[in-house]
Coordinates of N, CA and C and ligand atoms in Angstrom, one line a residue:
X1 N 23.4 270.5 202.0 CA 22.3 271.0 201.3 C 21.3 271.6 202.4
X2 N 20.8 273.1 202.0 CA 20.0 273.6 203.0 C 18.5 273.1 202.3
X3 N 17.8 272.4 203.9 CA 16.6 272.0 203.6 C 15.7 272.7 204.1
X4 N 14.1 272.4 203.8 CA 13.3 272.7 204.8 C 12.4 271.4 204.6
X5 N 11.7 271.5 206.1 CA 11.1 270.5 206.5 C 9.5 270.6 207.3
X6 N 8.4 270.4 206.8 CA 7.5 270.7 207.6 C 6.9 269.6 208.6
X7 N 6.8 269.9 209.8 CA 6.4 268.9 210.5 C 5.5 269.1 211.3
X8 N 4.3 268.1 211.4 CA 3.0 268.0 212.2 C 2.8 266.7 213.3
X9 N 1.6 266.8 213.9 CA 1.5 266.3 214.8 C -0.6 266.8 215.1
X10 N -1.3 265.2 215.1 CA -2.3 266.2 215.7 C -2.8 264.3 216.7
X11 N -2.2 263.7 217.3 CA -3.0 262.8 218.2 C -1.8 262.2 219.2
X12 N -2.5 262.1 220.3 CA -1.4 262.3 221.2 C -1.1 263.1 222.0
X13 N 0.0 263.3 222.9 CA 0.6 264.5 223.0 C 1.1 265.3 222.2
X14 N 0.6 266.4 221.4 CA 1.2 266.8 220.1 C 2.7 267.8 220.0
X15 N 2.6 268.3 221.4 CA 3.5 268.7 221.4 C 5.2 268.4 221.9
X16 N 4.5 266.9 222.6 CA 6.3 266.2 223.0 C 6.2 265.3 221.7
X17 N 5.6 265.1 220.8 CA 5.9 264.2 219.6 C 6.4 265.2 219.1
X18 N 5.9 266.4 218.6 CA 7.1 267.4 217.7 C 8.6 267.8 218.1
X19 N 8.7 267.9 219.6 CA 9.6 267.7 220.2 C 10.8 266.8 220.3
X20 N 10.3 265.6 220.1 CA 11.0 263.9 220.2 C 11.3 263.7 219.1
X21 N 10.6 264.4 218.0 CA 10.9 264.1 216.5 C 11.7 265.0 216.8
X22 N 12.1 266.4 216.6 CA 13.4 267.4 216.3 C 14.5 266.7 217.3
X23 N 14.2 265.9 218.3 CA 15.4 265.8 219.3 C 16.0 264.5 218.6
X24 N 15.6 263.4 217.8 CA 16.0 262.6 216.9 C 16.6 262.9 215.9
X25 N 16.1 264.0 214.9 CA 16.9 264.9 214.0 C 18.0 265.2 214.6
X26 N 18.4 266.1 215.8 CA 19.6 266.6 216.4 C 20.3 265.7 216.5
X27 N 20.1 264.4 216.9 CA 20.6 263.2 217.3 C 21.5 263.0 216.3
X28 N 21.1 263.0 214.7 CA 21.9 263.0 213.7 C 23.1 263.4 213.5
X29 N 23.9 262.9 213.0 CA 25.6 263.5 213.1 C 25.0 264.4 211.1
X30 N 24.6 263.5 210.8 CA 24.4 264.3 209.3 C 23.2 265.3 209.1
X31 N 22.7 265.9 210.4 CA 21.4 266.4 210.2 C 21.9 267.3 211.3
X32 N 21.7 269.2 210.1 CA 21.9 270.1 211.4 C 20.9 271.0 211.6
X33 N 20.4 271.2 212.7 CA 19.2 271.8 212.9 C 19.5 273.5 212.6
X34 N 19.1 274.1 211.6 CA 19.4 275.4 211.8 C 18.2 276.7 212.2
X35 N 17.3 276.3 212.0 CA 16.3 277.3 212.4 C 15.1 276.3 212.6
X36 N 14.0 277.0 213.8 CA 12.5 276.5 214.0 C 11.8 277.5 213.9
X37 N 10.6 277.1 213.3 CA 9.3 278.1 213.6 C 8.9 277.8 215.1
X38 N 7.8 278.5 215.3 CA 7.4 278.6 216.4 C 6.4 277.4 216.2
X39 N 5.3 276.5 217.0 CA 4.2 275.9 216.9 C 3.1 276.4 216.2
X40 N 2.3 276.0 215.7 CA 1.1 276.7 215.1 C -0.2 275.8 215.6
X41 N -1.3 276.3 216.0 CA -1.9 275.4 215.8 C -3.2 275.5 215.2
X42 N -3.9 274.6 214.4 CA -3.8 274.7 213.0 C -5.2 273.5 212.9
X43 N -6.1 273.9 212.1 CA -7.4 273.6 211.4 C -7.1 272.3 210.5
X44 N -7.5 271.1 210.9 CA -7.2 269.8 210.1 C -7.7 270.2 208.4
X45 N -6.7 270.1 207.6 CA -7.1 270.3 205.8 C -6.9 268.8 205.2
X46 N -8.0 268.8 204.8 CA -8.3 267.4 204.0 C -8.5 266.6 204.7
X47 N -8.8 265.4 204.5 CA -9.1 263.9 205.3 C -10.1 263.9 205.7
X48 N -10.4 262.7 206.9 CA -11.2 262.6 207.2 C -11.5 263.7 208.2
X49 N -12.6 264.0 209.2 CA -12.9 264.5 210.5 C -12.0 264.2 211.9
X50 N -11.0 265.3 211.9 CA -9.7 264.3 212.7 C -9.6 266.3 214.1
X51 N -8.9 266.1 214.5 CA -8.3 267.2 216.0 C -7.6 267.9 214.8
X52 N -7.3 268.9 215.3 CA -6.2 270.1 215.1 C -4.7 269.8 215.4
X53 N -3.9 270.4 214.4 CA -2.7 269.9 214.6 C -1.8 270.8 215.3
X54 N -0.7 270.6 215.8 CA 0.2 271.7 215.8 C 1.2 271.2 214.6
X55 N 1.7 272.3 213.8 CA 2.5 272.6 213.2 C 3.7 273.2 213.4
X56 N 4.6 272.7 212.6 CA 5.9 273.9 212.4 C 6.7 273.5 211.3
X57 N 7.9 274.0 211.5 CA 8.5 274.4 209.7 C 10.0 274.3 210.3
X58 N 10.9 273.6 209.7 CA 12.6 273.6 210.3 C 13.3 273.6 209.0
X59 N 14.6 274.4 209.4 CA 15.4 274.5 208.6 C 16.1 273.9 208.8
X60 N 16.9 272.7 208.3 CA 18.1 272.0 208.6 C 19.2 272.3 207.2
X61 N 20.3 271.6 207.6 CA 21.1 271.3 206.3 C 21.8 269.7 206.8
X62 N 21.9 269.3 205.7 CA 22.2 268.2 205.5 C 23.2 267.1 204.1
X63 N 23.7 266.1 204.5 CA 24.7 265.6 203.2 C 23.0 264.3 203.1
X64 N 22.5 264.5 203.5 CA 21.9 262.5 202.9 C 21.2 263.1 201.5
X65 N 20.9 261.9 200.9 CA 19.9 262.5 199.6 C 19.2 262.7 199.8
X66 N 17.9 262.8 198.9 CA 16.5 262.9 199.0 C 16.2 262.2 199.8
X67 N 16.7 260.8 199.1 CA 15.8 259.3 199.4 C 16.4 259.0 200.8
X68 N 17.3 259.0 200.7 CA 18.4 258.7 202.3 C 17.3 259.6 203.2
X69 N 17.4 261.1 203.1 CA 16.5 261.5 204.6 C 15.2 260.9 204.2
X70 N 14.5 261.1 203.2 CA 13.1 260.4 203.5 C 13.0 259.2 204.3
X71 N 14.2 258.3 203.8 CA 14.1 256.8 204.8 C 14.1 257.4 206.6
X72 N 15.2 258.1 206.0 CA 15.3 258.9 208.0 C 14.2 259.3 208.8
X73 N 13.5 260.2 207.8 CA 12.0 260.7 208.4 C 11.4 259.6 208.7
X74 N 10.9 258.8 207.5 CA 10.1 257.6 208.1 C 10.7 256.8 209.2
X75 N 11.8 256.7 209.4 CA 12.2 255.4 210.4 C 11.7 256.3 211.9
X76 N 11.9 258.2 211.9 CA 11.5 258.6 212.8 C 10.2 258.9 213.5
X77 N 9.6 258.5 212.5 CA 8.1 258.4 212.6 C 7.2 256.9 213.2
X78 N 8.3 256.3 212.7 CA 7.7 254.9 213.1 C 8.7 254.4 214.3
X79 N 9.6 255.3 215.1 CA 9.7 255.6 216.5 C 8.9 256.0 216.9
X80 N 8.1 256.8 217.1 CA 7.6 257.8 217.7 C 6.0 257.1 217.6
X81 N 5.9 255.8 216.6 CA 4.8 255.1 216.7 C 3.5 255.6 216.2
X82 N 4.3 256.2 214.7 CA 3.3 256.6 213.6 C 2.3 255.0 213.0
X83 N 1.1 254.7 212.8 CA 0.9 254.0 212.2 C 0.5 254.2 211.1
X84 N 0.9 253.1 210.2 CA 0.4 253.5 208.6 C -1.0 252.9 208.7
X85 N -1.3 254.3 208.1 CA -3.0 254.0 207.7 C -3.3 254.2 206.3
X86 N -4.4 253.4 205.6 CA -5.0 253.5 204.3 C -5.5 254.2 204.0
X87 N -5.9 255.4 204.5 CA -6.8 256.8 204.6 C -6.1 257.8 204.6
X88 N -5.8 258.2 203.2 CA -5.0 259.6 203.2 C -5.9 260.4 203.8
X89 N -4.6 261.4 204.3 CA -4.6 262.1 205.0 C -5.3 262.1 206.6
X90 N -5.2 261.2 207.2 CA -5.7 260.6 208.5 C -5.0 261.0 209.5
X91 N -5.3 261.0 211.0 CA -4.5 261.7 211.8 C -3.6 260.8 212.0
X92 N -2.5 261.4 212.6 CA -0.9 260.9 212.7 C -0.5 261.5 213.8
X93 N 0.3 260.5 214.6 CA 0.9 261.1 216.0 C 2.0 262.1 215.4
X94 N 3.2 262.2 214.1 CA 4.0 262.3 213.6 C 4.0 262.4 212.3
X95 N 4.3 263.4 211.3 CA 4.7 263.6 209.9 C 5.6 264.6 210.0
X96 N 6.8 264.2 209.3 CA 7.8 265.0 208.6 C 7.8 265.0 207.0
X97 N 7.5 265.9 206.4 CA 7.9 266.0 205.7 C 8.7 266.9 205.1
X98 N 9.9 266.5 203.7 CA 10.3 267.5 203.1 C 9.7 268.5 201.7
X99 N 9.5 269.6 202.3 CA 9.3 270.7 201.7 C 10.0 271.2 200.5
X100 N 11.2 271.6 200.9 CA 12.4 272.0 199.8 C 13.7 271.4 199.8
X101 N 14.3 270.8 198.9 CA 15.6 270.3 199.2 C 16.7 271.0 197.9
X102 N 17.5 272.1 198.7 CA 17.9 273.0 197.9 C 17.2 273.7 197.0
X103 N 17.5 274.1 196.1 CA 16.8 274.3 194.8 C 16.7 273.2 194.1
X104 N 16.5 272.0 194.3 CA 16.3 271.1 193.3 C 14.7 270.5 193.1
X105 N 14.9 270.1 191.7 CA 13.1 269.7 191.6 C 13.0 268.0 191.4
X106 N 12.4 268.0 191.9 CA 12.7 265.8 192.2 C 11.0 265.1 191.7
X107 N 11.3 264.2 191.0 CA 9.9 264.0 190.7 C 10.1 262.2 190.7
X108 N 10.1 262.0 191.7 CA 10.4 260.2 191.5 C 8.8 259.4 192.0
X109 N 8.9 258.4 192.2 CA 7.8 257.4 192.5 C 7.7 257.8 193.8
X110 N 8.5 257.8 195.0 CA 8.6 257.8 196.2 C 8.2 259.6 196.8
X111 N 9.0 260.4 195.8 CA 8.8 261.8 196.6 C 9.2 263.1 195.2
X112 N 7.9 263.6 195.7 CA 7.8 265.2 194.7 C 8.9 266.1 195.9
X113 N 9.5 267.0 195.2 CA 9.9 267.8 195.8 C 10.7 269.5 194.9
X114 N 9.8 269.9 194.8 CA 8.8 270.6 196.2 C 7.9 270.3 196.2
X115 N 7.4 270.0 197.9 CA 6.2 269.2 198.6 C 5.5 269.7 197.4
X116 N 4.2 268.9 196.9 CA 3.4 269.6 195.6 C 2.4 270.6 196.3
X117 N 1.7 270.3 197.9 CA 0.6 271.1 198.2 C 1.6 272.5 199.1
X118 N 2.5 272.7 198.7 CA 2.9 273.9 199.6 C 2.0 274.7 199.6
X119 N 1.7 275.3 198.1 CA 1.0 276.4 197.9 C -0.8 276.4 198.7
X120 N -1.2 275.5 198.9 CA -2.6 275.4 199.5 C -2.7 274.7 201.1
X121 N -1.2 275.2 201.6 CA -1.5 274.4 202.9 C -0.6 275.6 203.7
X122 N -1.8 276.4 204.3 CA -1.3 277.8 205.2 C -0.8 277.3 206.7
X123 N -1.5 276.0 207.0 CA -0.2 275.5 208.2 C 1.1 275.0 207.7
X124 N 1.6 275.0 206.2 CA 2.9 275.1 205.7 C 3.3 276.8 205.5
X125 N 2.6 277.3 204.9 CA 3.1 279.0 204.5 C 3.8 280.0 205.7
X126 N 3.1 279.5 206.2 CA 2.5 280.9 207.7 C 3.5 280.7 208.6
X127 N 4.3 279.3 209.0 CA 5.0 278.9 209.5 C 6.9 279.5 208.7
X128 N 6.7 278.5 207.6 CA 8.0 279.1 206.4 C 8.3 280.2 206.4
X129 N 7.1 281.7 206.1 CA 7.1 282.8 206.2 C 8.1 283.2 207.5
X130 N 7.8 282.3 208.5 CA 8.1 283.5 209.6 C 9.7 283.3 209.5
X131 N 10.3 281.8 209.0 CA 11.5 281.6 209.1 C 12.3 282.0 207.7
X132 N 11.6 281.8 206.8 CA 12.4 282.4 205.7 C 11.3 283.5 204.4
X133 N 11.3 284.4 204.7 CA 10.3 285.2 204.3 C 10.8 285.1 202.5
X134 N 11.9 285.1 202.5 CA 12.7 285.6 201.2 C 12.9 283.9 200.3
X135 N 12.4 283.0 200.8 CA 12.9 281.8 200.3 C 12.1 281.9 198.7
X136 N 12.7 281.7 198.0 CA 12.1 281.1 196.8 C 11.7 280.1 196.2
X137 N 10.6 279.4 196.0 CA 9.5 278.5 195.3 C 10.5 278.3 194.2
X138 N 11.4 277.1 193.8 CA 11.9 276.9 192.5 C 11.2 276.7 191.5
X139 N 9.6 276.5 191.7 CA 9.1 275.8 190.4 C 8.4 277.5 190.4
X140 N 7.6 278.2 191.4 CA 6.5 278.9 190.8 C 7.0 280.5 191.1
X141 N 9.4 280.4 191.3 CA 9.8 281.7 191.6 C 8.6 282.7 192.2
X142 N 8.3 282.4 193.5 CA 7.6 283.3 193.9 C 8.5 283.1 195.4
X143 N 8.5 284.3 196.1 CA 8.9 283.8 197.8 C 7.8 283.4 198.6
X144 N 8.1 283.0 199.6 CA 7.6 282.2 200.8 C 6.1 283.1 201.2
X145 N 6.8 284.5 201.6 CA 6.2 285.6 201.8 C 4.4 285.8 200.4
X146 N 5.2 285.9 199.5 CA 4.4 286.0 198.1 C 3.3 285.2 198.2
X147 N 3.9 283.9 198.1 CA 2.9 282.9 198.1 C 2.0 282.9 199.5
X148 N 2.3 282.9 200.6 CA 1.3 283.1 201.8 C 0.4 284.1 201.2
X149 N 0.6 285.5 201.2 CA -0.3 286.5 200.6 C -1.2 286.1 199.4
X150 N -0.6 285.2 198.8 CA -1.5 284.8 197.8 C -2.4 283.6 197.8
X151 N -2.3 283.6 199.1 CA -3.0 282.3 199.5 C -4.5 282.6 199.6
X152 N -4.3 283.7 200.3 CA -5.8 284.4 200.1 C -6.1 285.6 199.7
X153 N -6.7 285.7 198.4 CA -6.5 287.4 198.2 C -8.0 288.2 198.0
X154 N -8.2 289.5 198.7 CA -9.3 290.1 198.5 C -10.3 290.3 197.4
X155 N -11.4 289.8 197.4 CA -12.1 289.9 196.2 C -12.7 291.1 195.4
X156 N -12.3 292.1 194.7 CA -12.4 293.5 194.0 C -14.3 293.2 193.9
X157 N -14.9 294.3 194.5 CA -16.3 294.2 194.3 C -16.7 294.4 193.0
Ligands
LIG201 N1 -1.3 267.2 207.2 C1 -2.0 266.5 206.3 C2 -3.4 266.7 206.1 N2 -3.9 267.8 206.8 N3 -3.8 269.6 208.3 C3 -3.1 270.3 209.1 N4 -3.7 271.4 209.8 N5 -1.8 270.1 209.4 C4 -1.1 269.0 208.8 O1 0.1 268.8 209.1 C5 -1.9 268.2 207.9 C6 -3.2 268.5 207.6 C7 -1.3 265.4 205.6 O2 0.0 265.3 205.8
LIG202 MG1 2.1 265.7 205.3
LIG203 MG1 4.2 262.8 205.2

């Protein structure tokens, strides 16, 4: 199943943790790295008062399920010596998340998928765009491209 995966980084070295995280992924016999964005770096949205992140956006494909890579992400996050904190959205040496998994729409306890905030998080858009301009949004059929553009749109005087 072709996935996508957004992944950040803003404390720390931010850019050998995005690094150490994709080189863990490769490590996978069931996780294939098929495309990266470039880094982005990127205006903390939401939370508390935290640094700038770098971002990026990977295309992999993969056999695990949902829940199976989610365990995976997390276990690689808490390598890399993410700690859990009670303050959503708080800085993190590490976050992977999954974005799209196939065309499927998943709505469990543990994970929405598609990520719910794609649409309002331009360090998700801007990134995706550059790698899959044509991808389609299964819930809001719009592409990647669409939706970036629509992220902010000029106000008619
Ligand atoms: N992740 C968040 C909250 N805010 N801001 C930026 N720029 N990049 C992120 O990856 C990010 C964020 C929660 O996961
Ligand atoms: Mg996140
Ligand atoms: Mg996360």
């Amino acid at each position: 199943v072709i996935c996508y995966i957004g992944i950040g980084s803003n404390l720390d070295n931010r850019r050998k943790n995005i690094l150490r995280a994709i080189g863990l992924l490769k490590k996978d016999k069931n996780i294939k790295l098929i495309k990266k964005s470039r880094l982005y770096e990127t205006n903390p949205l939401a939370g508390p008062a935290q640094g700038k992140y770098l971002n990026a956006v990977l295309k992999i494909e993969t056999v695990y399920s949902p829940h199976t890579l989610l365990d995976k992400f997390k276990a690689i996050e808490s390598a890399l010596g993410r700690r859990s904190s009670s303050i959503k959205w708080s800085a993190r040496t590490i976050d992977l998340d999954i974005l799209f998994y196939g065309k499927r729409i998943i709505k469990s306890k543990k994970l929405t998928i598609p990520h719910p905030e794609i649409k309002n998080r331009i360090f998700v858009l801007k990134p995706l765009t550059e790698i899959a301009p044509g991808l389609i949004h299964p819930v809001f059929r719009k592409t990647a491209k669409r939706l970036l553009k629509e992220y902010c749109i000029p106000h008619k005087k």
